[in-house]
Tab-separated table of C-alpha atoms and ligand atoms in Angstrom:
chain	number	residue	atom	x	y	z
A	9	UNK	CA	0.863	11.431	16.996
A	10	UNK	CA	-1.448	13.758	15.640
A	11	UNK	CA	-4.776	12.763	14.311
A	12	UNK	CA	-4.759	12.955	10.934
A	13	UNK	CA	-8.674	12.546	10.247
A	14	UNK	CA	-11.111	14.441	12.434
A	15	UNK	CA	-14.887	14.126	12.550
A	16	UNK	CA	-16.818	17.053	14.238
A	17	UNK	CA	-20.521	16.664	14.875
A	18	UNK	CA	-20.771	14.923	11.110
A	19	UNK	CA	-24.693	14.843	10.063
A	20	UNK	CA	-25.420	13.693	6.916
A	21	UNK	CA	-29.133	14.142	5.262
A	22	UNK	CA	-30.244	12.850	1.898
A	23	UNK	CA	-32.879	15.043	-0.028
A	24	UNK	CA	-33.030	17.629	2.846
A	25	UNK	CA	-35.938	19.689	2.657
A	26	UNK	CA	-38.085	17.179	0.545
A	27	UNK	CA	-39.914	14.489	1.235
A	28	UNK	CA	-37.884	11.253	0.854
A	29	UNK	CA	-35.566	12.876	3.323
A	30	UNK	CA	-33.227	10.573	4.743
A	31	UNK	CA	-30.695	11.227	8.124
A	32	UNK	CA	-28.301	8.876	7.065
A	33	UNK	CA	-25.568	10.501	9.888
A	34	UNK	CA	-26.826	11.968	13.021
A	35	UNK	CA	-23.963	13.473	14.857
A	36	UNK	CA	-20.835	11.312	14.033
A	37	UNK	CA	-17.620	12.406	15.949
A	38	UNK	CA	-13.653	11.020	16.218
A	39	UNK	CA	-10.311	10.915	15.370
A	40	UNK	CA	-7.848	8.968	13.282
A	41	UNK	CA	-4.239	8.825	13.656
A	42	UNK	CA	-2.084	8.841	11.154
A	43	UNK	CA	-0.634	5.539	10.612
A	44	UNK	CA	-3.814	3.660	12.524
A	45	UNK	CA	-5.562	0.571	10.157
A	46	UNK	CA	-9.886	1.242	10.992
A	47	UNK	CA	-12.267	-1.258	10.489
A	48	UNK	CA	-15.471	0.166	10.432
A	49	UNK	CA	-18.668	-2.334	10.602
A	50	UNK	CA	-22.576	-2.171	11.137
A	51	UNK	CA	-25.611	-3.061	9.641
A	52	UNK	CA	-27.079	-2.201	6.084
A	53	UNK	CA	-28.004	1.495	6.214
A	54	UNK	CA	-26.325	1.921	9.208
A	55	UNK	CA	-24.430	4.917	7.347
A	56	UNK	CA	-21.105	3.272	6.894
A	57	UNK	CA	-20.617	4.273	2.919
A	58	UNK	CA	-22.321	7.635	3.172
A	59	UNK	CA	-19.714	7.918	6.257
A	60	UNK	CA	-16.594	7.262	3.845
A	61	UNK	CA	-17.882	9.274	1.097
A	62	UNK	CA	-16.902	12.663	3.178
A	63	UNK	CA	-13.171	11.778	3.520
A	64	UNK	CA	-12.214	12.652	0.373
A	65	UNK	CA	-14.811	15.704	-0.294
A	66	UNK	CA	-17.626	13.379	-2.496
A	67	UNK	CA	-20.178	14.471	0.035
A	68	UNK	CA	-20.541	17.443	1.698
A	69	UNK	CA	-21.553	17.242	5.380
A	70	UNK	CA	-25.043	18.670	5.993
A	71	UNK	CA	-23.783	19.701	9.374
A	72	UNK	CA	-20.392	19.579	11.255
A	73	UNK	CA	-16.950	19.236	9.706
A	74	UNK	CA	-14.558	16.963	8.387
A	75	UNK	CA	-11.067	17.831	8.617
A	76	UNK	CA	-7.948	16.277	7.253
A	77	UNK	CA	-4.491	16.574	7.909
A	78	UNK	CA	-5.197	19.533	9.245
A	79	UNK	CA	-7.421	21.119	6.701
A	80	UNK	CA	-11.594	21.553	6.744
A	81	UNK	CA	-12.414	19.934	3.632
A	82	UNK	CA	-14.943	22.222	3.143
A	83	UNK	CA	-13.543	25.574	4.348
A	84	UNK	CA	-12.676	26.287	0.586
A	85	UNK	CA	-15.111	24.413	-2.231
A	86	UNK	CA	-12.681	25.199	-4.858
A	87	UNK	CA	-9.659	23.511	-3.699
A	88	UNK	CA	-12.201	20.193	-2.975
A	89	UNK	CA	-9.400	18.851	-5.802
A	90	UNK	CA	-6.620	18.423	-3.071
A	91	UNK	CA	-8.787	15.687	-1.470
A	92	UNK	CA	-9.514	12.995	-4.047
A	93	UNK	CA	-5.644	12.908	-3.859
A	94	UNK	CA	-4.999	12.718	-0.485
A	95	UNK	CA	-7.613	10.349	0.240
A	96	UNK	CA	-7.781	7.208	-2.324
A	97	UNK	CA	-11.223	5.865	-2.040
A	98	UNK	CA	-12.400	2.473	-3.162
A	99	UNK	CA	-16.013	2.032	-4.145
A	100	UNK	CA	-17.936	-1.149	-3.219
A	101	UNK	CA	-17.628	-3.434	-6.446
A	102	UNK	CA	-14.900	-0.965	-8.376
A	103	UNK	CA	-13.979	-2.978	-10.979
A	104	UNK	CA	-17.770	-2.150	-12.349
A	105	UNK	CA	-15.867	1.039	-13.005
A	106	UNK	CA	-12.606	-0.379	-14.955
A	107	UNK	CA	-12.776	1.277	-18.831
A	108	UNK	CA	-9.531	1.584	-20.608
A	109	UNK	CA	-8.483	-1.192	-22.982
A	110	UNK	CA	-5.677	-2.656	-20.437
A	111	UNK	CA	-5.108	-2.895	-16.799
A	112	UNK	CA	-2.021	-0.665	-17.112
A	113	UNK	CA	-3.693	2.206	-18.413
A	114	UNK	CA	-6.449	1.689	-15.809
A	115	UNK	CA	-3.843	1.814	-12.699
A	116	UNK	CA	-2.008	4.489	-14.517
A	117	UNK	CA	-5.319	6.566	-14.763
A	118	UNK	CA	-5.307	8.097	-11.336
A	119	UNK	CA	-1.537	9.154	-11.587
A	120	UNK	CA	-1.698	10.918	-14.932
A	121	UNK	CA	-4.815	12.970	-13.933
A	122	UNK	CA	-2.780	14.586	-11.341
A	123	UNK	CA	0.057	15.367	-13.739
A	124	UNK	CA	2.904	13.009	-13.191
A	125	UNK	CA	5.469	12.513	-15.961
A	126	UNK	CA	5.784	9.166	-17.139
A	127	UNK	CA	8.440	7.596	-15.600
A	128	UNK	CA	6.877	8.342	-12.585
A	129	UNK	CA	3.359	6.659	-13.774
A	130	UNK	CA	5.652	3.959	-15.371
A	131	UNK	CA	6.911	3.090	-10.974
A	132	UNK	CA	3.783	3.519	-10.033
A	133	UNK	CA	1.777	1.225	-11.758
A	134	UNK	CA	4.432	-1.365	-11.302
A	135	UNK	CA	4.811	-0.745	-7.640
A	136	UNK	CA	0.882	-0.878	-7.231
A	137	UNK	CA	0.491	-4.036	-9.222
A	138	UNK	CA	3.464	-5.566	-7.177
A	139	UNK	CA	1.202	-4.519	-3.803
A	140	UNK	CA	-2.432	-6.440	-4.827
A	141	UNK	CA	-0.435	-9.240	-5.961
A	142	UNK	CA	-1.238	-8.757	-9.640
A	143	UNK	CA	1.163	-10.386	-12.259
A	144	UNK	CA	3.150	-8.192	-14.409
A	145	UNK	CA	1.701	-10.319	-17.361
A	146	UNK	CA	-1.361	-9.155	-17.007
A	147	UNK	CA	-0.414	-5.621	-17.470
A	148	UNK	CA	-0.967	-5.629	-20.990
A	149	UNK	CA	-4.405	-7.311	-21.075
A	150	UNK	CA	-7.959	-6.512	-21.339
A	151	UNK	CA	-9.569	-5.572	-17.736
A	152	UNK	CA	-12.320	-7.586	-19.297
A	153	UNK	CA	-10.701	-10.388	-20.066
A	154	UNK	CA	-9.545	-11.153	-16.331
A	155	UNK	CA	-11.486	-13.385	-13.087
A	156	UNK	CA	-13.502	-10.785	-10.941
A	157	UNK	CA	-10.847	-11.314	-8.196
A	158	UNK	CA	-8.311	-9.889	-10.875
A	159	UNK	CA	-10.262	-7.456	-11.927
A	160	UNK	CA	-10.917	-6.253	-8.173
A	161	UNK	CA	-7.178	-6.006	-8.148
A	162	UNK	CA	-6.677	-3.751	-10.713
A	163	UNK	CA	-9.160	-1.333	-9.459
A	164	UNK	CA	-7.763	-0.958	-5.954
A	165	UNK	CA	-3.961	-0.895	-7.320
A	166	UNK	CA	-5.616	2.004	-9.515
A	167	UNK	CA	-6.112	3.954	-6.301
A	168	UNK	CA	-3.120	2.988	-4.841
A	169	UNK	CA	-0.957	4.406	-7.583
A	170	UNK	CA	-1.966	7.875	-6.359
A	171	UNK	CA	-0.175	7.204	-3.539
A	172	UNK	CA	-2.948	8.664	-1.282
A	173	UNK	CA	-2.012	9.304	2.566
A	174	UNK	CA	-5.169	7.813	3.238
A	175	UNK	CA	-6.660	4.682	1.460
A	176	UNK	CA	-10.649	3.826	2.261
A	177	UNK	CA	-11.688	0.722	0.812
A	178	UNK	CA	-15.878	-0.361	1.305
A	179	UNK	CA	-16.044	-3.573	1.575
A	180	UNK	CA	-13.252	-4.973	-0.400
A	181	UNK	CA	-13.460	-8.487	-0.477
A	182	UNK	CA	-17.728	-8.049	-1.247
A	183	UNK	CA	-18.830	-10.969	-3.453
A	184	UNK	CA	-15.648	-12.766	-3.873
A	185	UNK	CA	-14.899	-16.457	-2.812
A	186	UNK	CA	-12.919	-17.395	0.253
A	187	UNK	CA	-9.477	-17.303	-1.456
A	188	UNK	CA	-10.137	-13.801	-3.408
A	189	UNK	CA	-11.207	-12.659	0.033
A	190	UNK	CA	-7.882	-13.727	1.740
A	191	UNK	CA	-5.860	-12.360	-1.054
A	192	UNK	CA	-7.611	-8.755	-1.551
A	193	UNK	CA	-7.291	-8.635	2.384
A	194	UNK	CA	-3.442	-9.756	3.088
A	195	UNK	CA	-2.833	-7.358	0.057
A	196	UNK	CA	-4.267	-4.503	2.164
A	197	UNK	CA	-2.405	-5.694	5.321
A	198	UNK	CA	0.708	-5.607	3.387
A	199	UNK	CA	0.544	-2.432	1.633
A	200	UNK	CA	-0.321	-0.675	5.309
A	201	UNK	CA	2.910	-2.375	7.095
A	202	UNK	CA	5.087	-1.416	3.757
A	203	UNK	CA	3.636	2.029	3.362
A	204	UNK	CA	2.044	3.302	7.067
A	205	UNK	CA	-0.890	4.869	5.135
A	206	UNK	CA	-3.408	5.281	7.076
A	207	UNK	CA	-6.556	2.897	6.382
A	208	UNK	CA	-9.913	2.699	7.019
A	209	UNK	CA	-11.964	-0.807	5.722
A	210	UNK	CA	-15.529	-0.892	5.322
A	211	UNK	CA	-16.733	-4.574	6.502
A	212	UNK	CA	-19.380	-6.564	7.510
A	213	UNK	CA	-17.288	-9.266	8.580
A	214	UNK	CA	-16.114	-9.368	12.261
A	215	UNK	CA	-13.470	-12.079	11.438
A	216	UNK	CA	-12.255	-9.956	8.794
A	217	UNK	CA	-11.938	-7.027	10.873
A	218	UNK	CA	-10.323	-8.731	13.968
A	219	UNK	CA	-7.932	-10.177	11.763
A	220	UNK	CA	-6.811	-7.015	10.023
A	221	UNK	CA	-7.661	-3.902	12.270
A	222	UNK	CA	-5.610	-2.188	15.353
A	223	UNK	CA	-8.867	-0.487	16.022
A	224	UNK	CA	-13.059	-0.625	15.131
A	225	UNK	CA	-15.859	1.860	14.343
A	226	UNK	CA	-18.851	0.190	15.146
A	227	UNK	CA	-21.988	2.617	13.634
A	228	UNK	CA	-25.372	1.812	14.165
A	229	UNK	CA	-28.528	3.706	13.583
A	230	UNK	CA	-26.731	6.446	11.671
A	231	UNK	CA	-24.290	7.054	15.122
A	232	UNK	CA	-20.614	5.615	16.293
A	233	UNK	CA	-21.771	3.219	18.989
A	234	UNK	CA	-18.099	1.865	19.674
A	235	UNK	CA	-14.599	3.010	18.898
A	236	UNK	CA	-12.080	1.491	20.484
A	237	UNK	CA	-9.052	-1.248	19.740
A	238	UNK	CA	-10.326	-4.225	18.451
A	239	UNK	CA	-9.830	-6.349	22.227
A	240	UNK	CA	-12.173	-3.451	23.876
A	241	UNK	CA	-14.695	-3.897	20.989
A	242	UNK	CA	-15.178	-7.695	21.094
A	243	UNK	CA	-15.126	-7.519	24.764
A	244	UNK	CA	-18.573	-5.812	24.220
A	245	UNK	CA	-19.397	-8.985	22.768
A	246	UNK	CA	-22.948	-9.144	24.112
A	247	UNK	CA	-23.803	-5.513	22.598
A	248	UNK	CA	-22.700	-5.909	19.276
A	249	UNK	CA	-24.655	-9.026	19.426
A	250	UNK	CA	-27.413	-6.858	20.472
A	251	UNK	CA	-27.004	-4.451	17.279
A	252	UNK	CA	-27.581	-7.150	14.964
A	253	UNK	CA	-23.774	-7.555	14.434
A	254	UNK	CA	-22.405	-10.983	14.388
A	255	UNK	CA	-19.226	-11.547	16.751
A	256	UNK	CA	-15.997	-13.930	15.446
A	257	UNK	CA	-17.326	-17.807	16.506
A	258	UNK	CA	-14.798	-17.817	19.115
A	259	UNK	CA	-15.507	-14.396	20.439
A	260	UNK	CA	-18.817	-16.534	21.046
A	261	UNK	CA	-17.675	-19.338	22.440
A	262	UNK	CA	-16.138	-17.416	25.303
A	263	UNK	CA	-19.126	-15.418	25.796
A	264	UNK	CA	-20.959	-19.075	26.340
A	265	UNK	CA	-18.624	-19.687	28.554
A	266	UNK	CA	-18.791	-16.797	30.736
A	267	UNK	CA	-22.295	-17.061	30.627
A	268	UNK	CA	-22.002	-20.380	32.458
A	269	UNK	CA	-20.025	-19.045	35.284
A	270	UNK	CA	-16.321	-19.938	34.047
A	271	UNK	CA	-13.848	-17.366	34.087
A	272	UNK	CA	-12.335	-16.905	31.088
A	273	UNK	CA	-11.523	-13.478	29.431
A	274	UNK	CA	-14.214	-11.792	27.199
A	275	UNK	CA	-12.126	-10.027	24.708
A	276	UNK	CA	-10.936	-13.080	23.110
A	277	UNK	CA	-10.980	-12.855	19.392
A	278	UNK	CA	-8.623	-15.058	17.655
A	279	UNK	CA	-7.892	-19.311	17.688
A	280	UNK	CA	-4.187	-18.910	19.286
A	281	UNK	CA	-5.124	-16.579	21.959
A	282	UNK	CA	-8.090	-18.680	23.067
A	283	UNK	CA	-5.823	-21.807	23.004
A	284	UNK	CA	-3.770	-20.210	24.947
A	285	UNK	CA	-6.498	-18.778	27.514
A	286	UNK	CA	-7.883	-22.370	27.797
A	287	UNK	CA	-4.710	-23.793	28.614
A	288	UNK	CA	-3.923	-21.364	31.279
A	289	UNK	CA	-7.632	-22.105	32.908
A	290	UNK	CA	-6.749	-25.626	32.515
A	291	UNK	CA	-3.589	-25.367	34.687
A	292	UNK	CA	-5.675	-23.038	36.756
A	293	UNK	CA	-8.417	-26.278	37.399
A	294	UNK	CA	-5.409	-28.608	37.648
A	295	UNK	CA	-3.737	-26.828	40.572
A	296	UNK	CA	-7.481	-26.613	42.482
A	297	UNK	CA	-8.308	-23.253	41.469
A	298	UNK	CA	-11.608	-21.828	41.155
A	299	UNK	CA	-12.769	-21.313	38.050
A	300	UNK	CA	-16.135	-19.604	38.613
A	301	UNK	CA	-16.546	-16.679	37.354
A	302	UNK	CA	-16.899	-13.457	40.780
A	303	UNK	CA	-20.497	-12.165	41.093
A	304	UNK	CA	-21.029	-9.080	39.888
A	305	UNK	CA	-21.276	-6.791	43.076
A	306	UNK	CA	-18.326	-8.721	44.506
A	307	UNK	CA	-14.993	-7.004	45.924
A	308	UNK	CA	-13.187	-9.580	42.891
A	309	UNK	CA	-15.281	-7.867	40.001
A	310	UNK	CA	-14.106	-3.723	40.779
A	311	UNK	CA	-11.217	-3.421	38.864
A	312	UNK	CA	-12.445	-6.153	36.371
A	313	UNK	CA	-11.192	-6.436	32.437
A	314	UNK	CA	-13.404	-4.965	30.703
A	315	UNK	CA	-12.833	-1.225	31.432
B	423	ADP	N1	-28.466	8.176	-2.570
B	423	ADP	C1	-29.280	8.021	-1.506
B	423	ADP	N2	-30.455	8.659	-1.419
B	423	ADP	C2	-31.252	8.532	-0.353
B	423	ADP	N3	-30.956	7.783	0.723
B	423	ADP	C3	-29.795	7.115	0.693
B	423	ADP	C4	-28.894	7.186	-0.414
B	423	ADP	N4	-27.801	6.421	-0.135
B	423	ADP	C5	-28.028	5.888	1.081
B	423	ADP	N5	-29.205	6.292	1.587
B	423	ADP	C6	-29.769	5.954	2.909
B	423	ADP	O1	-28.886	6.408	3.896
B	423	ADP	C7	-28.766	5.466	4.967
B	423	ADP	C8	-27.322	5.025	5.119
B	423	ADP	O2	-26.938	4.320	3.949
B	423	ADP	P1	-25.466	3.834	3.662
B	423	ADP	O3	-24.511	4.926	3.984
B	423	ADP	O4	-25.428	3.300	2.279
B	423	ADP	O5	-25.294	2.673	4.734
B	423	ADP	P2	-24.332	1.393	4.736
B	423	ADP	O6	-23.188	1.667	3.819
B	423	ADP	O7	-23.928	1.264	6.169
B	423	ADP	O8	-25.167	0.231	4.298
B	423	ADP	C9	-29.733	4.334	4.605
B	423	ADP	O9	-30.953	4.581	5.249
B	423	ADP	C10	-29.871	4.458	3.117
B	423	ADP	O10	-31.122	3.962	2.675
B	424	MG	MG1	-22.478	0.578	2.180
């Protein structure tokens, strides 16, 4: 499939020439295909937001291209317009940016700037309400007068409604409790299966990300230090440990385990699949196999998993 988001060379500096200059992307390069759900994750300042801010033409790269589906962004300023509707992007904290005097008008804001009769507005809002889980009830009311995790719903349906071929979402489920987290999140799952829109998710949360991405962006220091499917990624476990990034608690556990000689896989990353690689070590032990893990070095290792 083609790619439908490339990233050539990307560098990114704030208040170049002056002297609170800031790299905040140093040579940022790959591909997304169409379809694909990203999770992108790294430390504060590790350029994640100034990263998403190019898909959809808010920044302009200082060096290097962005191109998407098919197009550099950039190659013509004046049609910079096409963007913001192919690519829906959701701010950190959006409902900060909620105004009109009900949620429908809000979700129906995007749509009518681009033109749409209303009828079509009319499905729209609806259908974007229906994906974030939003009750039809609350159409009518005040933005204001809604919970934050409402409110957060409203703002990302209001994106949706444009029906963008790519959605970008930082940080989502920022600030809210558990349950708002798990509801923002499945919401997002959903609306990718339904739709196949591509989707890339800003988040600091590992468990988050390993229980909603196909694949990871890990940036650090203003660069892509891993991009790969989410097993390869938390197979590095060790190294994102290493950049400061924290690894799921089971992704840990193995590690521990590895570290004490047992061999157990290192790209585990969710409960059932660990349950299910303990009980095959345990049947392992039980017939009088070995356990331990080969030394690296050793004919066993070539060939290993991780690779
Ligand atoms: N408007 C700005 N002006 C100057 N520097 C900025 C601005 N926004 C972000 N930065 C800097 O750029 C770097 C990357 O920031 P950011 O993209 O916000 O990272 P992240 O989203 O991963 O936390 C940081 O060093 C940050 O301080
Ligand atoms: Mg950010």
């Amino acid at each position: 499939m083609a790619s439908i988001i490339k990233v050539e060379h990307l560098s990114y500096v704030y208040n170049p020439g002056m002297p609170g200059a800031v790299t905040a992307l140093d040579d940022v390069s790959f591909e997304v295909e169409e379809g694909d759900f990203v999770g992108i994750i790294g430390a504060t300042g590790s350029g994640k937001s100034t990263l998403i801010a190019h898909m959809n033409g808010l920044n302009r790269p200082t060096s290097g291209r962005i191109i998407i589906d098919g197009r550099d962004v950039w190659a013509d300023p004046g049609k910079i317009r096409d963007f913001r509707f192919l690519t829906g992007l959701v701010f950190q904290y959006p409902e900060y940016q909620l105004f009109e005097e009900t949620c429908y008008k809000d979700i129906a804001f995007g749509p009518r700037n681009m033109g749409l009769d209303e009828p079509e507005i009319d499905r729209r809002v609806r259908e974007a309400a229906r994906f974030v889980g939003l009750d039809e009830k609350l159409l009518d009311r005040s933005p204001f007068e809604l919970s934050g995790g409402q409110k957060r719903r409203v703002a990302v349906a209001g994106v949706m409604a444009m029906e963008p071929r790519i959605l970008v979402l930082d940080e989502p489920a920022a600030g809210l409790d558990p349950e708002g987290r798990d509801s923002i999140l499945s919401a997002i799952r959903e609306y990718h299966k339904k739709t196949g829109v591509t989707v890339l998710l800003v988040s600091h949360s590992m468990e988050d990300i390993a229980r909603y991405a196909d694949r990871v962006l890990v940036m650090a220091q203003r660069k892509v230090a891993m991009y790969d499917t989410v097993e390869n990624v938390f197979a590095r476990a060790e190294e994102l440990l290493a950049l400061g990034l924290s690894v799921p608690q089971v992704t840990k556990i193995f590690l521990k385990l590895r570290q004490m000689g047992i061999d157990v896989p290192a790209d585990v990353y969710t409960i059932p699949y660990a349950v299910k690689k303990l009980v095959e070590a345990k049947a392992r032990h039980d017939a009088g196999e070995s356990l331990e893990l080969p030394r690296p070095g050793s004919a066993a290792q070539k060939g290993g998993a991780a690779e």
